[in-house]
PDB file of C-alpha atoms in Angstrom:
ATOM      1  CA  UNK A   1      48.743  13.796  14.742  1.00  0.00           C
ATOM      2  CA  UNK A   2      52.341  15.167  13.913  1.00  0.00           C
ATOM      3  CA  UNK A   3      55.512  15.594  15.947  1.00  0.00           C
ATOM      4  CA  UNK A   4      58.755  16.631  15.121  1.00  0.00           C
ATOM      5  CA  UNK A   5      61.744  16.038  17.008  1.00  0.00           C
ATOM      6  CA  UNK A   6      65.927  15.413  16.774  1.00  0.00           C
ATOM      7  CA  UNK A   7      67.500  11.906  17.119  1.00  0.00           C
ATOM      8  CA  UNK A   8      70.911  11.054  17.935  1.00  0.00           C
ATOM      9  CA  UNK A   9      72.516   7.535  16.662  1.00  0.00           C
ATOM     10  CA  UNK A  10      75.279   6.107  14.626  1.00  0.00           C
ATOM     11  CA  UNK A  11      75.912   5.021  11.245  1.00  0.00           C
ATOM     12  CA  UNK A  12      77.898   1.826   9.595  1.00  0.00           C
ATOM     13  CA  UNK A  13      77.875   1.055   6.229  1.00  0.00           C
ATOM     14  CA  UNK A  14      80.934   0.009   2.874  1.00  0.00           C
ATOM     15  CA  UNK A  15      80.612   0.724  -0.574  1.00  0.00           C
ATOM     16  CA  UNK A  16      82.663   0.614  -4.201  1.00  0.00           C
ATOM     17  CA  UNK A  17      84.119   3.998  -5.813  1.00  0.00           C
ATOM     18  CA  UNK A  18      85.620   4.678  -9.011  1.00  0.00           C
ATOM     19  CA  UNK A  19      86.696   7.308 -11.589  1.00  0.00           C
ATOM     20  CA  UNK A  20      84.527   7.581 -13.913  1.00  0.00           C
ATOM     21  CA  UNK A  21      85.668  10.352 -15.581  1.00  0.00           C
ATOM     22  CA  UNK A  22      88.938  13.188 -15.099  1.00  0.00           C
ATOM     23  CA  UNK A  23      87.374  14.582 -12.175  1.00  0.00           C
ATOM     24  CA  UNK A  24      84.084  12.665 -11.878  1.00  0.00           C
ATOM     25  CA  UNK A  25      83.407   9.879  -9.761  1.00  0.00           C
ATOM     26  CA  UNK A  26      80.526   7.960  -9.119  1.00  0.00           C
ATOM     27  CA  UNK A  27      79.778   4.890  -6.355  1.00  0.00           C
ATOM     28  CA  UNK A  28      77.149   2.975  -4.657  1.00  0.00           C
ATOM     29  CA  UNK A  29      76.782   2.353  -1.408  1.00  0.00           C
ATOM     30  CA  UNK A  30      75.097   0.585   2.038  1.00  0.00           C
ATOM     31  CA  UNK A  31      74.362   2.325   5.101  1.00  0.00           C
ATOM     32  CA  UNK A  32      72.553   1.499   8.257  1.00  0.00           C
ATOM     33  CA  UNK A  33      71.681   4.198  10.549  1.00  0.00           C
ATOM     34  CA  UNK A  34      70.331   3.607  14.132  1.00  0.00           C
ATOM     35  CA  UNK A  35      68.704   6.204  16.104  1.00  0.00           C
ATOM     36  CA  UNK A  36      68.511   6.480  20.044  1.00  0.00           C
ATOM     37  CA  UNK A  37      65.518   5.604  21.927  1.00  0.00           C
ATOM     38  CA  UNK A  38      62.685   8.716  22.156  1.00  0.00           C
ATOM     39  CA  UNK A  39      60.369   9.192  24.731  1.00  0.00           C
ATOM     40  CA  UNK A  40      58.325  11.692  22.594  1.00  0.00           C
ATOM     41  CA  UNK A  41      56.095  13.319  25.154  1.00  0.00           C
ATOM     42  CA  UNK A  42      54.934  12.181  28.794  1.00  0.00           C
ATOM     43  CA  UNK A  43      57.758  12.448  31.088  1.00  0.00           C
ATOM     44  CA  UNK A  44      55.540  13.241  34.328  1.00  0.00           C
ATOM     45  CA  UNK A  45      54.302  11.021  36.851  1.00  0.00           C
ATOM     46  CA  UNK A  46      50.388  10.746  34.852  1.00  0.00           C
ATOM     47  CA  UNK A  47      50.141  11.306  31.097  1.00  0.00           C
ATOM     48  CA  UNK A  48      50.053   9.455  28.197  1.00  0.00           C
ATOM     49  CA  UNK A  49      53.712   7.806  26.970  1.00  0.00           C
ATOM     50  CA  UNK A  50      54.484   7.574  23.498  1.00  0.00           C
ATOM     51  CA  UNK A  51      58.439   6.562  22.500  1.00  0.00           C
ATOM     52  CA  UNK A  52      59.892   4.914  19.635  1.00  0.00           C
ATOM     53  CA  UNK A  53      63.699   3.310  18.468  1.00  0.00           C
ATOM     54  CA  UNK A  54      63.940   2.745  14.794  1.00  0.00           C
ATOM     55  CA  UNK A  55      66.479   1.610  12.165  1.00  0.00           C
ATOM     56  CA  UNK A  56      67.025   3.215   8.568  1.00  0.00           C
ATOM     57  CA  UNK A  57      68.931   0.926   6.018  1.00  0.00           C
ATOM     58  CA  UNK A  58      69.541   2.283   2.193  1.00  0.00           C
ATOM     59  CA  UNK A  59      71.385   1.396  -0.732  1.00  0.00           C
ATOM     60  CA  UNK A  60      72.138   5.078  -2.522  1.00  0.00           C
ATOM     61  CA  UNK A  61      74.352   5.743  -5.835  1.00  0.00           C
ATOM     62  CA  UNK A  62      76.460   8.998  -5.597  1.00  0.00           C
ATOM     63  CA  UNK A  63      77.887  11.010  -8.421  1.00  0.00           C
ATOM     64  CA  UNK A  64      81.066  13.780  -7.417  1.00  0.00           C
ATOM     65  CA  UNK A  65      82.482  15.902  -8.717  1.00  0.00           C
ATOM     66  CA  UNK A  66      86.595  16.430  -7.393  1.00  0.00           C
ATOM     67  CA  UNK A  67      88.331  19.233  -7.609  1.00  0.00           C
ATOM     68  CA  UNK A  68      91.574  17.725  -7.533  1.00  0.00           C
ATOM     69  CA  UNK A  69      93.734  16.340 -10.408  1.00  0.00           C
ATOM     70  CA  UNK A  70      91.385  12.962 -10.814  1.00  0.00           C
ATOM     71  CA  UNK A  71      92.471  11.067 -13.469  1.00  0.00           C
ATOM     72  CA  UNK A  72      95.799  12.023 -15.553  1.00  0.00           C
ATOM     73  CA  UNK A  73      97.714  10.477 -18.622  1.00  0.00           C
ATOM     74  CA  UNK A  74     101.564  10.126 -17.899  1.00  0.00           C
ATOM     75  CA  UNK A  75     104.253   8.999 -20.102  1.00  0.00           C
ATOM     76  CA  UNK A  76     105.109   5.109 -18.777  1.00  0.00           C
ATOM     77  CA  UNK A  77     106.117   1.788 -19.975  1.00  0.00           C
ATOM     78  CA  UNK A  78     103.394   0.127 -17.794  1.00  0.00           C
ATOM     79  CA  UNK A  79     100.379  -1.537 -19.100  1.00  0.00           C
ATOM     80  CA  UNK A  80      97.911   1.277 -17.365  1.00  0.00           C
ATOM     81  CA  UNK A  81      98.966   4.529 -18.239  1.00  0.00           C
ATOM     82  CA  UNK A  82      96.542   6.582 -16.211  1.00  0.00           C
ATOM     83  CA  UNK A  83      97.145   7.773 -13.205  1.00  0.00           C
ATOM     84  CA  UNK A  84      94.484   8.616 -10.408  1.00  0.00           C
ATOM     85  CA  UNK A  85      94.911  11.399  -7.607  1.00  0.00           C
ATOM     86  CA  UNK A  86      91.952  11.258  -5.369  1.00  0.00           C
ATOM     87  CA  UNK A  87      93.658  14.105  -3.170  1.00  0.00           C
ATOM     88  CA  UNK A  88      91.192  16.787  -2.558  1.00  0.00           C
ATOM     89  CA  UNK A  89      87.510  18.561  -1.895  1.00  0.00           C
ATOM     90  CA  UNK A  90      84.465  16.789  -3.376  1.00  0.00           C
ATOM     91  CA  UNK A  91      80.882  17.598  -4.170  1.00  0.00           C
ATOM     92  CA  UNK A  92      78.143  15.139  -4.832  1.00  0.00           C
ATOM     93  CA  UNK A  93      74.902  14.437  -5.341  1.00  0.00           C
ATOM     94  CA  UNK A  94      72.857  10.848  -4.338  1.00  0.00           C
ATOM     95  CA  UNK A  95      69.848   8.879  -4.669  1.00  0.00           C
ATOM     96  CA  UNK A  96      68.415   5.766  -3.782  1.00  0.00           C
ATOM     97  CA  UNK A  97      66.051   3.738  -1.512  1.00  0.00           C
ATOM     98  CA  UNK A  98      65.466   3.464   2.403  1.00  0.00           C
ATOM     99  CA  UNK A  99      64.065   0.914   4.480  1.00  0.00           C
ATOM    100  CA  UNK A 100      62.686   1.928   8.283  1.00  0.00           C
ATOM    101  CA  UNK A 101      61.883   0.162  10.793  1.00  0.00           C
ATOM    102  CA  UNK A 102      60.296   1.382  14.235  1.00  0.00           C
ATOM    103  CA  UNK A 103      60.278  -0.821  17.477  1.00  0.00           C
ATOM    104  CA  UNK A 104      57.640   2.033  19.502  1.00  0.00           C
ATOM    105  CA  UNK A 105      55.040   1.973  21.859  1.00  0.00           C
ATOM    106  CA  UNK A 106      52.322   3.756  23.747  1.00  0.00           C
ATOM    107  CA  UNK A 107      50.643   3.643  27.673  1.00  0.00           C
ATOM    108  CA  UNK A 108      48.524   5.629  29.350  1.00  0.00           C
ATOM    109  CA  UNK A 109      50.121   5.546  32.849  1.00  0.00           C
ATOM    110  CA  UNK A 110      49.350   7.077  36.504  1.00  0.00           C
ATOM    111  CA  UNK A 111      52.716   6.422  39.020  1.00  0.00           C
ATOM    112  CA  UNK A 112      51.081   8.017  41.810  1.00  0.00           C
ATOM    113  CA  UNK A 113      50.188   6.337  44.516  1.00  0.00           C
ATOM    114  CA  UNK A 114      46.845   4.547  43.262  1.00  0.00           C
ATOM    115  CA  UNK A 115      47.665   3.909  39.968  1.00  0.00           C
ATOM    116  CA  UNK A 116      45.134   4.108  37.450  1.00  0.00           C
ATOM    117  CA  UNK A 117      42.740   1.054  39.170  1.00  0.00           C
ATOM    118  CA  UNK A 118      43.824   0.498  42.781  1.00  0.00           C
ATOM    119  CA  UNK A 119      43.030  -3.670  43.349  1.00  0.00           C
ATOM    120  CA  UNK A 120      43.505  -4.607  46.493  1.00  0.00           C
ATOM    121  CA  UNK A 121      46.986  -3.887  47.752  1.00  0.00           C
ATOM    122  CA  UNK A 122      48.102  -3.723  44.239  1.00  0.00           C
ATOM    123  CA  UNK A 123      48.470  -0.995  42.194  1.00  0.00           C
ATOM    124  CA  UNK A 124      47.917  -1.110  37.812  1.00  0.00           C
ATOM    125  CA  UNK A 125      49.789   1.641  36.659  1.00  0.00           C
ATOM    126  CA  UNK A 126      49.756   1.498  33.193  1.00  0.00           C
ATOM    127  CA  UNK A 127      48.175   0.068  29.945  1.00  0.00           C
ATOM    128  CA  UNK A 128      49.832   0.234  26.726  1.00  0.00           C
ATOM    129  CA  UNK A 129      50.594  -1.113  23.656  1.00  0.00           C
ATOM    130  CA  UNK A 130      53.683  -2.335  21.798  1.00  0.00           C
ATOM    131  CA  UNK A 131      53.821  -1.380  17.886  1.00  0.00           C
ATOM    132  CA  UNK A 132      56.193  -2.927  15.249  1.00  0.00           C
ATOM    133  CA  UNK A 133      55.980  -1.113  11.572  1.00  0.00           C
ATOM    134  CA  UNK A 134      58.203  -0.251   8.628  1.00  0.00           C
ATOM    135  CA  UNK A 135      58.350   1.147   5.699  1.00  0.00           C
ATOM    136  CA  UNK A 136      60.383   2.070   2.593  1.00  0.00           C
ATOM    137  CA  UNK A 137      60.762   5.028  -0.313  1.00  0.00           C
ATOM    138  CA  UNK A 138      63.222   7.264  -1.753  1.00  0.00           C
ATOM    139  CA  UNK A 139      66.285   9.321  -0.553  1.00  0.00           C
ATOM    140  CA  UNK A 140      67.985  11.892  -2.014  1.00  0.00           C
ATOM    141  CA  UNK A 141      71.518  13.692  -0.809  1.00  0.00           C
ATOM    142  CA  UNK A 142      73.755  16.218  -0.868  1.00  0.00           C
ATOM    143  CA  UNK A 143      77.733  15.575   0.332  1.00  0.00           C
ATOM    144  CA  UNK A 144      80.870  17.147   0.695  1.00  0.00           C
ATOM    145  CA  UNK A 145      83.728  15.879   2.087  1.00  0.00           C
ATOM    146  CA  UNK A 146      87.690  16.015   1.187  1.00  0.00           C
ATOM    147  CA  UNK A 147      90.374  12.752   0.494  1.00  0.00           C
ATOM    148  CA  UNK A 148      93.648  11.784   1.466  1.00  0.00           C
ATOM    149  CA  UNK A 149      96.147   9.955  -0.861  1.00  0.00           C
ATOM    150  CA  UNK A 150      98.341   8.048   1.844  1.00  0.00           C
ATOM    151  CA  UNK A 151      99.485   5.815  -1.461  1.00  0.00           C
ATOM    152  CA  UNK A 152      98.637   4.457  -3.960  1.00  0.00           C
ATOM    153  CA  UNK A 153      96.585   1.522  -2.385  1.00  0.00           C
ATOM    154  CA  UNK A 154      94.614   3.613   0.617  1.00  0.00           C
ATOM    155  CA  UNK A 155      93.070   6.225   0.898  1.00  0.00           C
ATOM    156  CA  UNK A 156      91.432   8.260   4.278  1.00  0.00           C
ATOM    157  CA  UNK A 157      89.084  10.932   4.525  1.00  0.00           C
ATOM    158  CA  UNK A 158      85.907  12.914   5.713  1.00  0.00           C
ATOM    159  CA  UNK A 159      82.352  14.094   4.348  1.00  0.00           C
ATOM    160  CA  UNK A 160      79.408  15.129   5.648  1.00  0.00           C
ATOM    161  CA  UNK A 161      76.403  15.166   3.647  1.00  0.00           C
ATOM    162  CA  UNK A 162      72.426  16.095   4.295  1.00  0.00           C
ATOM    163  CA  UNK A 163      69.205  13.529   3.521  1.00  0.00           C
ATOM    164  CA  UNK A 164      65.753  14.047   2.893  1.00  0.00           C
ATOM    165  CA  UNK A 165      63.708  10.642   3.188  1.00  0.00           C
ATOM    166  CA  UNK A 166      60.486   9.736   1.578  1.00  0.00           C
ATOM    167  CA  UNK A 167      59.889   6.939   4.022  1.00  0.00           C
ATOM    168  CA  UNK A 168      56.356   6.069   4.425  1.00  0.00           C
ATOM    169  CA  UNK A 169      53.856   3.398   5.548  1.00  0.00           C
ATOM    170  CA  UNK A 170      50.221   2.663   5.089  1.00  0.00           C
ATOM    171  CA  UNK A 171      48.741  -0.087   6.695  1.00  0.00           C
ATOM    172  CA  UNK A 172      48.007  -2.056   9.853  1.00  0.00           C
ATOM    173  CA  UNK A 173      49.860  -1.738  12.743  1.00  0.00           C
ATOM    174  CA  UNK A 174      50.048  -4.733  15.208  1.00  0.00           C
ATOM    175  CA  UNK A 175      50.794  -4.472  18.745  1.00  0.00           C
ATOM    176  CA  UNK A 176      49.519  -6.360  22.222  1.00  0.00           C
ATOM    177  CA  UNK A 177      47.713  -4.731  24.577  1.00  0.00           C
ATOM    178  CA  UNK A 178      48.726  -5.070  28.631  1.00  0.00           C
ATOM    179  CA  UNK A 179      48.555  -4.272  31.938  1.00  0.00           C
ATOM    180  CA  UNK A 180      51.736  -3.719  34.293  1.00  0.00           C
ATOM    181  CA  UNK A 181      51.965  -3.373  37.584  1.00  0.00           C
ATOM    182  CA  UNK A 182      55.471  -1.847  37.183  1.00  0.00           C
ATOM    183  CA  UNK A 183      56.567   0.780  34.728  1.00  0.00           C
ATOM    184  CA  UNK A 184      57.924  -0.514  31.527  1.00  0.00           C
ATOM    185  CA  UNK A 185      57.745  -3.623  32.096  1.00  0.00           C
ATOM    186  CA  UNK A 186      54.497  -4.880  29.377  1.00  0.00           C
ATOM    187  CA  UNK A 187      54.616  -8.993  29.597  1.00  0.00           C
ATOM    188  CA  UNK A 188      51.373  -9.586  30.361  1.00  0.00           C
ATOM    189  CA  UNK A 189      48.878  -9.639  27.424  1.00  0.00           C
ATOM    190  CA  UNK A 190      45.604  -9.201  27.475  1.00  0.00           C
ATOM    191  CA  UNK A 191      44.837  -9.315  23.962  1.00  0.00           C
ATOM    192  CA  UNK A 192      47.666  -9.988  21.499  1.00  0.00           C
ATOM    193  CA  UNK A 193      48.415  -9.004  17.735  1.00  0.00           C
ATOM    194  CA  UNK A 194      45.364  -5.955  18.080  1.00  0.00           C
ATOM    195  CA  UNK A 195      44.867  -4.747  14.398  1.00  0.00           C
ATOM    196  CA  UNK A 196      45.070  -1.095  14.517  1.00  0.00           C
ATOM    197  CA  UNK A 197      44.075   0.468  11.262  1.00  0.00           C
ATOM    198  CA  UNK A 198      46.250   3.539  10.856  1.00  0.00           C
ATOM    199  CA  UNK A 199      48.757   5.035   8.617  1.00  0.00           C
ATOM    200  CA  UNK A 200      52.195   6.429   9.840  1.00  0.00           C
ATOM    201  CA  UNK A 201      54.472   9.125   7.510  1.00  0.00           C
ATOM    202  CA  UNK A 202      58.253   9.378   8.684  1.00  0.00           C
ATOM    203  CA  UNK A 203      59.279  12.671   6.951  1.00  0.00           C
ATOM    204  CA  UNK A 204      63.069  12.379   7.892  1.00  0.00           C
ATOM    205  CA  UNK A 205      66.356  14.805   7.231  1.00  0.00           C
ATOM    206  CA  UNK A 206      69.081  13.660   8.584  1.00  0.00           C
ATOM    207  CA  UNK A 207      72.297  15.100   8.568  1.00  0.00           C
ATOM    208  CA  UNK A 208      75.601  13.063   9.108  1.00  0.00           C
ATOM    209  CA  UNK A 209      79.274  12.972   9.427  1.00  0.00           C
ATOM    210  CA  UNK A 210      81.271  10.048   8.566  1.00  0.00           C
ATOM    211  CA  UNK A 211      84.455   8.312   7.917  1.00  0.00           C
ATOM    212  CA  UNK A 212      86.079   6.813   5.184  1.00  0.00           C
TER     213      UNK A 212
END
């Protein structure tokens, strides 16, 4: 079973940067990335409900290239005399490691009137399961962005760059199995921690803007 679809979330994250050479820099950095909650298919009143809300963390190392001055000798008494201008464009090229994690679920559910088994006055409308699985591999990026100088302690900027993940898992998934009487709301167990043999692939590019 495969599925593609587009996610909306934000991003947080710091890192170190420095010249490494006159117009090559390289730096390492943390990011966390959290998506919105998907309900992947089954919107109608009887179907079968699948949705997910997951987390990416990395750590990725990034080598640009600036097109600006970079790194300059000038003439001066001081005990540093180079001089760096991060004014300008920038290209650059990352990799490194993710980590996912996915808080999802799935219920086969019947709203109507009736439910899927009609007990007495009361209705069961759904039974589903709850998953919670992970996984981790490689990333790889492409960025582009463009600096500020405001002095010669801070500087401001934007970049937007594009990631294709290697995420995957193999393994068990563990989830409880319920019943509800109303929608999303799975608290009563009937059998809890259900190994489910499976193995689950996140094959993610993700494309972001952000702030520095």
């Amino acid at each position: 079973l495969s599925y593609d679809y587009d996610r909306e979330g934000w991003t947080f994250g710091a890192g170190i940067e420095t010249m490494v050479a006159k117009n090559v820099s390289a730096k390492i950095e943390y990011r966390s990335t959290n998506w919105s909650s998907e309900r992947i298919f089954g919107d109608s009143l009887q179907g079968i409900r699948l949705w997910d809300d997951s987390n990416v963390q990395s750590v990725r190392g990034v080598l640009s290239w600036r097109l600006g001055e970079g790194v300059t000798q000038v003439a001066s008494a001081s005990a540093d005399p180079y001089q760096v201008d991060w004014n300008g464009f920038h290209v650059g090229v990352a990799g490194g490691i993710g980590v996912a994690r996915h808080n999802s679920g799935v219920e086969i559910y019947d709203y109507n009137p009736g439910g899927l088994i009609q007990i007495g006055p009361f209705d069961l409308l759904s039974i589903g399961a709850g998953l919670d699985f992970g996984g981790t591999g490689s990333i790889a990026s492409l960025e582009a962005g463009y600096d500020f100088q405001l002095n010669d302690k801070f500087v401001v900027g934007i970049m937007g760059d594009y990631t294709h993940s290697g995420i995957e898992t193999t393994g068990r998934i563990f989830g409880d199995v319920c019943y509800e009487f109303f929608p999303d709301s799975c608290t009563t167990p009937v059998v809890d921690d259900t190994p489910v043999n499976g193995r689950v692939k996140l094959d993610q590019r993700a494309a972001q803007n952000v702030a520095t």
